[in-house]
Every structure is written in structure tokens, then in C-alpha cells.
GROMACS .gro file of C-alpha atoms in nm:
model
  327
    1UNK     CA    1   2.644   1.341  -0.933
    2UNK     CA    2   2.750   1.021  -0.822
    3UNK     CA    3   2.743   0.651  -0.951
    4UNK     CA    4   2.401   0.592  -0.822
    5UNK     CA    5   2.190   0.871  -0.894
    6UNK     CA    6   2.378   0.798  -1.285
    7UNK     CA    7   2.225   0.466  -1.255
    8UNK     CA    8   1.940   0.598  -1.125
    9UNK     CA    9   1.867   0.844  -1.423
   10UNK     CA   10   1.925   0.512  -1.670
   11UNK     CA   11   1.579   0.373  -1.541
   12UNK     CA   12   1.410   0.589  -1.752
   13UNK     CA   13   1.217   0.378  -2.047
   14UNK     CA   14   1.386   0.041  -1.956
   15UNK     CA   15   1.149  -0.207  -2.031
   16UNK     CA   16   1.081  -0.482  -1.784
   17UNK     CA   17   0.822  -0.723  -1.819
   18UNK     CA   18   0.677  -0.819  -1.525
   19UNK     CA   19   0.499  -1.219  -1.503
   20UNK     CA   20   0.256  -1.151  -1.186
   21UNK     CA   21   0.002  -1.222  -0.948
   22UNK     CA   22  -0.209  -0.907  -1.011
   23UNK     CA   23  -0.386  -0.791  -0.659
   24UNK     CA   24  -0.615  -0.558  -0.547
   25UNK     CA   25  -0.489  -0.359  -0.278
   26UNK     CA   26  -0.849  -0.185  -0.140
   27UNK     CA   27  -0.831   0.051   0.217
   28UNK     CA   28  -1.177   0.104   0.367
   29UNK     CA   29  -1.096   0.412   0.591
   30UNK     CA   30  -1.337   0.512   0.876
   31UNK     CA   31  -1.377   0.741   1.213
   32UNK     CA   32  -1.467   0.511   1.522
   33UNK     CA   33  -1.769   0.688   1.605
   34UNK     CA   34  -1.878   0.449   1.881
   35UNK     CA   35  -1.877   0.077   2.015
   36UNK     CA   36  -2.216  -0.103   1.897
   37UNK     CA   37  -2.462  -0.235   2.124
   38UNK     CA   38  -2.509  -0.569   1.930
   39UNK     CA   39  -2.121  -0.679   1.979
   40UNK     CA   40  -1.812  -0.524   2.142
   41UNK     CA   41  -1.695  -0.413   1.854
   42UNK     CA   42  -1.626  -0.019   1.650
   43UNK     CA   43  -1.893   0.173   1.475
   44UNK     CA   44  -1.686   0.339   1.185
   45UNK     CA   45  -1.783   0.600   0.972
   46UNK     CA   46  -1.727   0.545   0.648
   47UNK     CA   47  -1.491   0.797   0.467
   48UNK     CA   48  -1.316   0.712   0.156
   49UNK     CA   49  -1.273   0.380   0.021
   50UNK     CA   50  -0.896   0.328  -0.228
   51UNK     CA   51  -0.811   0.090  -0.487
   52UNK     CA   52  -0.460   0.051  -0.576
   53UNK     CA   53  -0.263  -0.209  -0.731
   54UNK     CA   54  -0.110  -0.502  -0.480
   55UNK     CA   55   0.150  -0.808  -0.552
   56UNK     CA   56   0.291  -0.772  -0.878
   57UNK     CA   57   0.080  -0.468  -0.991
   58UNK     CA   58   0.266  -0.318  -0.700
   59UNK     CA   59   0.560  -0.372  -0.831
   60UNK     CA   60   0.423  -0.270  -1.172
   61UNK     CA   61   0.333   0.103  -1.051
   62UNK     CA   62   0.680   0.055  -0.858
   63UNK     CA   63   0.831   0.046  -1.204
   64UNK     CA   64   0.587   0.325  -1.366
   65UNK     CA   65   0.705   0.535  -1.096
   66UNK     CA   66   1.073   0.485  -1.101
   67UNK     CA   67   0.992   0.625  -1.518
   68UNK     CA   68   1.093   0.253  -1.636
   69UNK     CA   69   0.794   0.131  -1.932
   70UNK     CA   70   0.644  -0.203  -1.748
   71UNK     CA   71   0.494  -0.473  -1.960
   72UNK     CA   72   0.252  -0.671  -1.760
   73UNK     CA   73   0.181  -1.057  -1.834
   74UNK     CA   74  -0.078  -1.199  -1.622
   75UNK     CA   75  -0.441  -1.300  -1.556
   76UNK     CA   76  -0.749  -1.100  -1.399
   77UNK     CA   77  -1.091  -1.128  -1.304
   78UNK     CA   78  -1.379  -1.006  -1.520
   79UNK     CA   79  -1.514  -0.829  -1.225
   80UNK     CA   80  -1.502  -0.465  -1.079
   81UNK     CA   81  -1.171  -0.563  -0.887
   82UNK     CA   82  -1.024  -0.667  -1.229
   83UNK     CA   83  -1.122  -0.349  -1.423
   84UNK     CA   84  -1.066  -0.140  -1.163
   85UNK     CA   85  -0.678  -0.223  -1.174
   86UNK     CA   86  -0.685  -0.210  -1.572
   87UNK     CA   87  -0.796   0.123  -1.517
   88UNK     CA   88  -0.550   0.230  -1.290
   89UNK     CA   89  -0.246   0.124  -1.544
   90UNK     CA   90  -0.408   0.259  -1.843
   91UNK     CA   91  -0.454   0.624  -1.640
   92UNK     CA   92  -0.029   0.593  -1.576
   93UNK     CA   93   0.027   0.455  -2.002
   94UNK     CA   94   0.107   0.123  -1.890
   95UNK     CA   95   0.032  -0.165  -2.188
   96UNK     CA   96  -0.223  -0.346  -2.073
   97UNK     CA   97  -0.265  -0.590  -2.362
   98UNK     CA   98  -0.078  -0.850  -2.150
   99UNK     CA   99  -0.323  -0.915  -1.929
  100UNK     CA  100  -0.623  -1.130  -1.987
  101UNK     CA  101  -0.948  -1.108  -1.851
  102UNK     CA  102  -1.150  -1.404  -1.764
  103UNK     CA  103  -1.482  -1.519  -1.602
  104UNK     CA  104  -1.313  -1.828  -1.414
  105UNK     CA  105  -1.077  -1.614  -1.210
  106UNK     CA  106  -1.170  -1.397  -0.952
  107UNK     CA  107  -0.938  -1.122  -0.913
  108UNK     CA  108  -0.728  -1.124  -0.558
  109UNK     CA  109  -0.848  -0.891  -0.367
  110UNK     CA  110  -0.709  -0.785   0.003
  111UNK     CA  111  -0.938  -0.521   0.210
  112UNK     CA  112  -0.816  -0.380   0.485
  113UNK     CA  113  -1.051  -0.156   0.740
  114UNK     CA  114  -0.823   0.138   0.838
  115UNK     CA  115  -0.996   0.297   1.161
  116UNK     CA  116  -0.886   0.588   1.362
  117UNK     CA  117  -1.044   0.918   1.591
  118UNK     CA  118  -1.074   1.262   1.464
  119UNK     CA  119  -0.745   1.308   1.664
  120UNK     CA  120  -0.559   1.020   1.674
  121UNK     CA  121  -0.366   0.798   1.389
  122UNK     CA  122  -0.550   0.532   1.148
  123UNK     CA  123  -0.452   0.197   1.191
  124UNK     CA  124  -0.541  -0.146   1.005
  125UNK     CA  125  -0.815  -0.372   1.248
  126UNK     CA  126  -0.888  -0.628   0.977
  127UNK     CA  127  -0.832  -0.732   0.650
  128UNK     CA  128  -1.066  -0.926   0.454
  129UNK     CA  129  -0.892  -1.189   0.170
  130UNK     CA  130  -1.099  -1.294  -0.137
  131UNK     CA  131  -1.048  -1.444  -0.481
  132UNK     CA  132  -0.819  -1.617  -0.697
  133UNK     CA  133  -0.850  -1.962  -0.788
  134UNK     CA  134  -0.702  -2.117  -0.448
  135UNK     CA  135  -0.409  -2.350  -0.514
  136UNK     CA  136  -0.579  -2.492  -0.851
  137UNK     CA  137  -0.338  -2.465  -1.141
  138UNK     CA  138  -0.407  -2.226  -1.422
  139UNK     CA  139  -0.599  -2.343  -1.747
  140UNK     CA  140  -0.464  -2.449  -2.009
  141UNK     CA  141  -0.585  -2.146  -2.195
  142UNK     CA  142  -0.481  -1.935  -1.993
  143UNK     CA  143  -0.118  -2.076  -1.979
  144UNK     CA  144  -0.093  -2.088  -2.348
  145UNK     CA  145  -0.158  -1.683  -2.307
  146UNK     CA  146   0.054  -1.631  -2.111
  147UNK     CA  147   0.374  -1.805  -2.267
  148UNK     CA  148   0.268  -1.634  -2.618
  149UNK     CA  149   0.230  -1.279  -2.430
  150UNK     CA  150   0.582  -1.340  -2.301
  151UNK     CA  151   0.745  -1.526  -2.569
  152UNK     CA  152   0.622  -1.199  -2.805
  153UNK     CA  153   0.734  -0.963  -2.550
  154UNK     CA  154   1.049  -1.050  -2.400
  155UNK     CA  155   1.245  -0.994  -2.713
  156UNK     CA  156   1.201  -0.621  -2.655
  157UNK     CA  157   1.252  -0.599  -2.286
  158UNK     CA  158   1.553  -0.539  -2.074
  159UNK     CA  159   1.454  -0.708  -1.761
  160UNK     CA  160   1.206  -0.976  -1.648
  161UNK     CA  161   0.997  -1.004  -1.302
  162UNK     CA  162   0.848  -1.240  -1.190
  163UNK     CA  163   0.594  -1.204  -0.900
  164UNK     CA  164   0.410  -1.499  -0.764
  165UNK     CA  165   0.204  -1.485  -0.436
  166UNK     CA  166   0.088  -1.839  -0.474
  167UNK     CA  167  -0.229  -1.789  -0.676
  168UNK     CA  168  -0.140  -2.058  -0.891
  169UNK     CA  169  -0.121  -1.882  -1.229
  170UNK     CA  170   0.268  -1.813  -1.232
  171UNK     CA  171   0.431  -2.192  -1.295
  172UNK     CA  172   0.794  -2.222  -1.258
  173UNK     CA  173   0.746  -2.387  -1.609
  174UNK     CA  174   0.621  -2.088  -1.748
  175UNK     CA  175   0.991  -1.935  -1.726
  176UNK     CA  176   1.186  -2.247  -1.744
  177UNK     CA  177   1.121  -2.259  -2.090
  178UNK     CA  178   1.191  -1.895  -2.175
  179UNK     CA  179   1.469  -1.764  -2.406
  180UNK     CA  180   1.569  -1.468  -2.169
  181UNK     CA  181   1.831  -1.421  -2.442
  182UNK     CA  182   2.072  -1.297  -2.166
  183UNK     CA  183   1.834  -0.986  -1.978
  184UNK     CA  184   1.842  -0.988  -1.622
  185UNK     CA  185   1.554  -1.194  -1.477
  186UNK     CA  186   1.429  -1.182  -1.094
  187UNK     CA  187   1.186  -1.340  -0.892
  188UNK     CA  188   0.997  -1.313  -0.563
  189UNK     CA  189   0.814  -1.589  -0.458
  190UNK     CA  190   0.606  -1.613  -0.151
  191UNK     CA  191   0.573  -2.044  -0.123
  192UNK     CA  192   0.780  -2.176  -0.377
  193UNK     CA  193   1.112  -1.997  -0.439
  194UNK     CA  194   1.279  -2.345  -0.499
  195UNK     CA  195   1.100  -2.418  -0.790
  196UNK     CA  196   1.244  -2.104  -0.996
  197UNK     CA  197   1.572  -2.230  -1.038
  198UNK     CA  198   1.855  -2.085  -1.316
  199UNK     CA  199   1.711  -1.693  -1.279
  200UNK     CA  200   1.946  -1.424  -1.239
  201UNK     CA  201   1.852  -1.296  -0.875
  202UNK     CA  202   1.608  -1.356  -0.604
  203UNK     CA  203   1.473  -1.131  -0.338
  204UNK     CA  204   1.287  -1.359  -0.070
  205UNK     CA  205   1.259  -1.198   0.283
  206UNK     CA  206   1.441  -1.373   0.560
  207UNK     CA  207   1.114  -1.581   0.684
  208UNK     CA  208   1.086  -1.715   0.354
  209UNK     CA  209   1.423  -1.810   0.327
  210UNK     CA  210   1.357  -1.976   0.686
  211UNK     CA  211   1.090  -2.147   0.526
  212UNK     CA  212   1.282  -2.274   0.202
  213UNK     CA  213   1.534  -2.425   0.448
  214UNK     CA  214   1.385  -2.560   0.752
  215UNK     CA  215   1.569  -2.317   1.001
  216UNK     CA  216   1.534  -2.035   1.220
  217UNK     CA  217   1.791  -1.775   1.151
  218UNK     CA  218   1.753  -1.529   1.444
  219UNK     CA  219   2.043  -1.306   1.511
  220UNK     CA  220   2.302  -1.596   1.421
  221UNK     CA  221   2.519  -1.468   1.114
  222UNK     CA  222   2.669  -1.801   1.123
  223UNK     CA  223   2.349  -1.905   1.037
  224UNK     CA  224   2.203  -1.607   0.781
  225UNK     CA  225   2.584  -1.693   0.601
  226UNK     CA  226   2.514  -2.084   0.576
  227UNK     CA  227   2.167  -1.986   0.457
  228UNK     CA  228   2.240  -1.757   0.197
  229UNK     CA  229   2.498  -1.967  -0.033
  230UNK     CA  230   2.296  -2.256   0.065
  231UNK     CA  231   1.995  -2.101  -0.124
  232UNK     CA  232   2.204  -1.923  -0.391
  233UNK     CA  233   2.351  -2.270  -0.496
  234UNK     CA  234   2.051  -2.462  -0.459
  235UNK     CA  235   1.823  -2.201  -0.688
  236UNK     CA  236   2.152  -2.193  -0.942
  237UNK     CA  237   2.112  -1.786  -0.922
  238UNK     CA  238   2.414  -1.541  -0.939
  239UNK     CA  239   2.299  -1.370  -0.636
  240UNK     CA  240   2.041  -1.355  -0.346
  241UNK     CA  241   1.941  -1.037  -0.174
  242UNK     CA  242   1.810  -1.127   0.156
  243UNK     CA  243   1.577  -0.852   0.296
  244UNK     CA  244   1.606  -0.887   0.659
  245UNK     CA  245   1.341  -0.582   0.788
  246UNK     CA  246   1.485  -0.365   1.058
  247UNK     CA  247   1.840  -0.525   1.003
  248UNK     CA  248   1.868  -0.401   0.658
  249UNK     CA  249   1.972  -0.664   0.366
  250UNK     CA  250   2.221  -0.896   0.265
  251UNK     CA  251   2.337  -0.996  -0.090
  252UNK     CA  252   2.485  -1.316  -0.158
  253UNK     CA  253   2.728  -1.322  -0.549
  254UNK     CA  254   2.878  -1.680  -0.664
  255UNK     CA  255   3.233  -1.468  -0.662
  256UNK     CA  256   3.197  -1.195  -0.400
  257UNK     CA  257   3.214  -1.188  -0.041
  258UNK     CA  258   2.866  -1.134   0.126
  259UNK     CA  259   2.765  -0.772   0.177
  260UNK     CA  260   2.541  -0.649   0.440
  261UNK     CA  261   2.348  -0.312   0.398
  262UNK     CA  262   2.231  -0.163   0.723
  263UNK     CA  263   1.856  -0.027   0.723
  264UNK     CA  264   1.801   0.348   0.499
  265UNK     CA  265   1.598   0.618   0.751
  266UNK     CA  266   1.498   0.474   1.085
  267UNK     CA  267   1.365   0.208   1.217
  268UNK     CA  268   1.056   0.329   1.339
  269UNK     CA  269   0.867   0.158   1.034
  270UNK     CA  270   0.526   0.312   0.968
  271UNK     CA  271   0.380  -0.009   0.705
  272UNK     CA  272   0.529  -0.273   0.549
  273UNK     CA  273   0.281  -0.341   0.298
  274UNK     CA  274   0.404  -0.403  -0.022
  275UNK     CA  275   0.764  -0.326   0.055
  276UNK     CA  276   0.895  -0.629  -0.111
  277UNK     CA  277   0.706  -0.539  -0.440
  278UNK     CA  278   0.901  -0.231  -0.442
  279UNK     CA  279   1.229  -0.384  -0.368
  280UNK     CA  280   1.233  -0.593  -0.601
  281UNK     CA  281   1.142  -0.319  -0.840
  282UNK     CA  282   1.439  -0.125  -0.827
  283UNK     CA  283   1.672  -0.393  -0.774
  284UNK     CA  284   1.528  -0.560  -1.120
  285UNK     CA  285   1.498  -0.182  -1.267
  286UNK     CA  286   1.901  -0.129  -1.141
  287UNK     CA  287   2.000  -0.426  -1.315
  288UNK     CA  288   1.849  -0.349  -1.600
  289UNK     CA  289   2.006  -0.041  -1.660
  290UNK     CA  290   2.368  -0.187  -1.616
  291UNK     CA  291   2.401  -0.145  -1.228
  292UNK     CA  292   2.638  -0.406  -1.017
  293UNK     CA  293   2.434  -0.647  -0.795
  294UNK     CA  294   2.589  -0.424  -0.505
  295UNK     CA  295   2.479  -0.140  -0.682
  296UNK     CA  296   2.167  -0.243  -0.765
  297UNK     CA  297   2.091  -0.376  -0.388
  298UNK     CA  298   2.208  -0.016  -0.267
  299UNK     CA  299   1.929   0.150  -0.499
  300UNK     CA  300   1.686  -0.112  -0.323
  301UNK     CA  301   1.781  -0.052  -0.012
  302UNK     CA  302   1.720   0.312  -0.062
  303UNK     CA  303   1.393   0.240  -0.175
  304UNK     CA  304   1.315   0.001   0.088
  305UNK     CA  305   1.351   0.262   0.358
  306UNK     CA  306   1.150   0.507   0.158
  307UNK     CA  307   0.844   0.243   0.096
  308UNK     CA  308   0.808   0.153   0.463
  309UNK     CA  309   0.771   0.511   0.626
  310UNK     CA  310   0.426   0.534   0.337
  311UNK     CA  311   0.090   0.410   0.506
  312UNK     CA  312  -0.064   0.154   0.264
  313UNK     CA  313   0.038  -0.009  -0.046
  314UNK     CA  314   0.250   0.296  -0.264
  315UNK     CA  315   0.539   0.334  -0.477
  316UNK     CA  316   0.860   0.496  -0.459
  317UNK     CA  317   0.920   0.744  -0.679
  318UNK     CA  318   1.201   0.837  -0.898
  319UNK     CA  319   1.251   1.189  -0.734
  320UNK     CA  320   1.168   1.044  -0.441
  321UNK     CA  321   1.523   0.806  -0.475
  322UNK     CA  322   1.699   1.061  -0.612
  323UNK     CA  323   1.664   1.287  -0.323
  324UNK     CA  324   1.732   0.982  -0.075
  325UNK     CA  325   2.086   0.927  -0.238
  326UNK     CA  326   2.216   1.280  -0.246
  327UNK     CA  327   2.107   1.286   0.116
   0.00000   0.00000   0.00000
């Protein structure tokens, strides 16, 4: 057995507690059964309708699935959306008592309409975006939950995640002012990756890194090598892994040379939903069970590849990754 799958076998029962966004991931899939006569547009019939965690209950299940314990610290709707995903954790044993259900919060919810012929593949030919509170900032009530959920929590965990998607409910001040009494902390932030400064590790994508910094990177290494210890210094992080879609990764260390991991499985990519959630996920999950940053951006490499040959927003699993690295 080699060093990974050893590390891999150490995920089992790590505790990470993971600060998110909570989403509703929900497919709507349909057979085209013909164009309408009121508008030029697809008659489906309707054939199963899914709801499955999305955002940082992605990379919850991602953790559930990879047989780490996640402990979830966030905010949901008191609607079907909302009980639906409390549901869905309690079915896999997650602890849901992190999670507080409110009236003033709609739960995020993103629908996609999956539509395809008896014969032919599904694909996605909308998706429909609804709740969450906008760009308002979260209550003061609701803050004050969270910070005691994660102030009582954190002294039992080996990681922290945190997962914001710009909902407004995960503050940079929320961790600034956390003892992580030394545990490996991560963050993926959609808008405002600046703002969660002094964490261990980051794991934008290379458009949001783009986006941080003003630039187009393109095919310029020059460029991805400027942007990467740029960031890194700027966020005061030991490392950066840079998730750069068909051109694999790159991880940035304060005292390493830059390492670029080329793309696991081909790069005929089926979806791409939710394959940050589920990087982030291992990489967090590898850290916490005592893996190098190489190491640990290896196993989400791995995972990566795995994630983005699934249609719709799944996990990885652990034999899943086990079987990947003894390929």
C-alpha cells in the first residue's frame, strides 16, 4: 500500500467542521416529448425530480463519504428546501444541531431542468436560482449562533472549512476571531477570498483568482506563477491550490517550489457541478489526517477527476479514491 492510500485510510472519523453556505442542489429530469405550440420551446415529461445537498452541504456529503464525521455550522430556511437537506444529513448520521433554522432566510436553492430523448443523453437547458437573503448581512442572532456553534465545536475537531458562495451569512469576522488552536483551516470563497486572510490553505479556481487580481491568466505560466505567490502572500496562507480545470492544479507553499499536477482520467469532462466542493473536501480531509500539502493536493486531484466524470452534484467516495490511486 502506498503513502496515499495510508493517508487515505486516516480519513476515517476525522472531524472537520465545516462553516457553509448550505444549498439545495434540485434536478428536474424530463423526456422532450414535443415542441409546444404556444412558444418554440420543449414539452418535457416529467420523470423524477432529486434533492441533494449543493455549496457547502456538498462538501459536507463530500466528507460523509470520504468516512470523515462532518460538523456542520450554518443557517437554513424553515421551508421544504431547508428540511429537505436536514433530512438528507440525518439519513447519512451527520450532527445536525449546528444548523439553525429560521423564517427570515430562504434556503438557496438551484434547479436545474435536465432534458433528454428516450435515446439520446440528458443535458441541463436551464437552471432556475432562488433564495437566500441577497447580499444583506446576517442577523445579529444568527451570527451570535453561529460563533457559539463554532466556538463549542472546534475544540473537538481536526479540521475547519469554510464554504461561502456569497450568501452573506459566512463573515470573514466570523473566523478571524476563532481560536483554531493550531487544526488545519481552509476556505473557498466564490467573491471574497481576500477577506479570509491568516487561514491555512485556499482552493479558489483560476477565474477567481483572475478576479481577486485584476488579470487574465490564459496559458501564460509567467503569469499563473506571479499570481499564485501574489495571492498566497496577500491572504497570509501557507499554501494556495489553484484548480485550473482541464490543466489540472497548481499548489503554491511559502518554502517550496510550485508544483503542478496534470488533470486525473481524461479530459472529456462530463459536469463540473460541485467539483470544487469536493476538492476542497479531500484536500481539507488530507490535511487533517497528517498529509503534506503536496500530498494532500494529490488526494484532491484524484478526487477532482473522479467528481467531474458524475452527472450532477455527487460525492466521491472513499472506495471510489482508493481504487483511483492503486490505478
Amino acid at each position: 500500500m502506498n503513502r496515499l492510500q495510508e493517508l487515505l485510510r486516516k480519513f476515517k472519523g476525522k472531524r472537520v467542521v465545516v462553516l457553509g453556505d448550505f444549498v439545495a442542489d434540485v434536478f428536474v429530469y424530463g423526456e422532450i416529448s414535443r415542441i409546444s405550440r404556444e412558444a418554440p420551446v420543449l414539452i418535457l415529461n416529467h420523470r423524477d425530480t432529486q434533492v441533494v445537498p449543493g455549496g457547502g452541504a456538498n462538501a459536507v456529503h463530500n466528507l460523509r463519504a470520504l468516512g470523515a464525521d462532518p460538523l456542520p455550522v450554518g443557517i437554513l430556511g424553515d421551508d421544504e428546501e431547508g428540511k429537505q437537506l436536514i433530512r438528507y444529513f440525518k439519513k447519512l448520521g451527520i450532527d445536525t444541531s449546528g444548523i439553525r433554522v429560521t423564517k427570515s432566510y430562504r434556503t438557496p436553492t438551484k434547479m436545474r431542468i435536465i432534458a433528454g430523448a428516450v435515446h439520446s443523453p440528458r443535458q441541463q437547458i436551464v437552471r432556475l436560482d432562488s433564495g437566500g437573503p441577497g447580499k444583506k448581512p446576517a442577523k445579529t442572532s444568527e451570527r451570535a449562533f453561529l460563533e457559539r456553534k463554532l466556538k463549542a465545536l472546534l475544540p473537538k475537531a481536526d479540521a475547519l472549512l469554510v464554504s461561502d458562495y456569497g450568501y452573506g451569512i459566512i463573515l470573514p469576522e466570523l473566523v478571524s476571531g476563532l481560536n483554531r488552536s493550531g487544526i488545519p483551516s481552509t476556505v473557498d470563497s466564490r467573491f471574497a477570498m481576500t477577506a479570509f486572510s491568516g487561514m491555512t490553505a485556499a482552493t479558489p479556481n483560476e477565474p477567481e483568482v483572475e478576479a481577486a487580481l485584476g488579470i487574465t491568466i490564459g496559458n501564460d505560466m509567467e503569469k499563473l506563477e506571479w499570481a499564485g505567490r501574489t495571492l498566497m502572500r496577500r491572504l497570509k496562507h501557507n499554501a494556495l491550490l489553484i484548480t485550473r480545470g482541464k490543466d489540472g492544479m497548481s499548489l503554491f507553499e511559502k518554502s517550496a517550489k510550485t508544483t503542478h499536477i496534470p488533470i486525473h482520467g481524461t479530459d472529456e469532462i462530463a459536469d463540473v457541478t460541485g467539483a470544487g466542493d469536493t476538492v476542497i473536501a479531500t484536500f481539507t480531509l488530507a490535511l487533517a489526517a497528517g498529509g503534506t500539502y503536496a500530498e494532500a493536493a494529490r488526494l484532491a486531484n484524484y478526487s477532482g477527476g473522479i467528481v467531474v466524470m458524475k452527472h450532477g452534484t455527487r460525492p466521491v467516495t472513499y472506495n471510489e479514491l482508493m481504487a483511483a490511486i492503486g490505478e
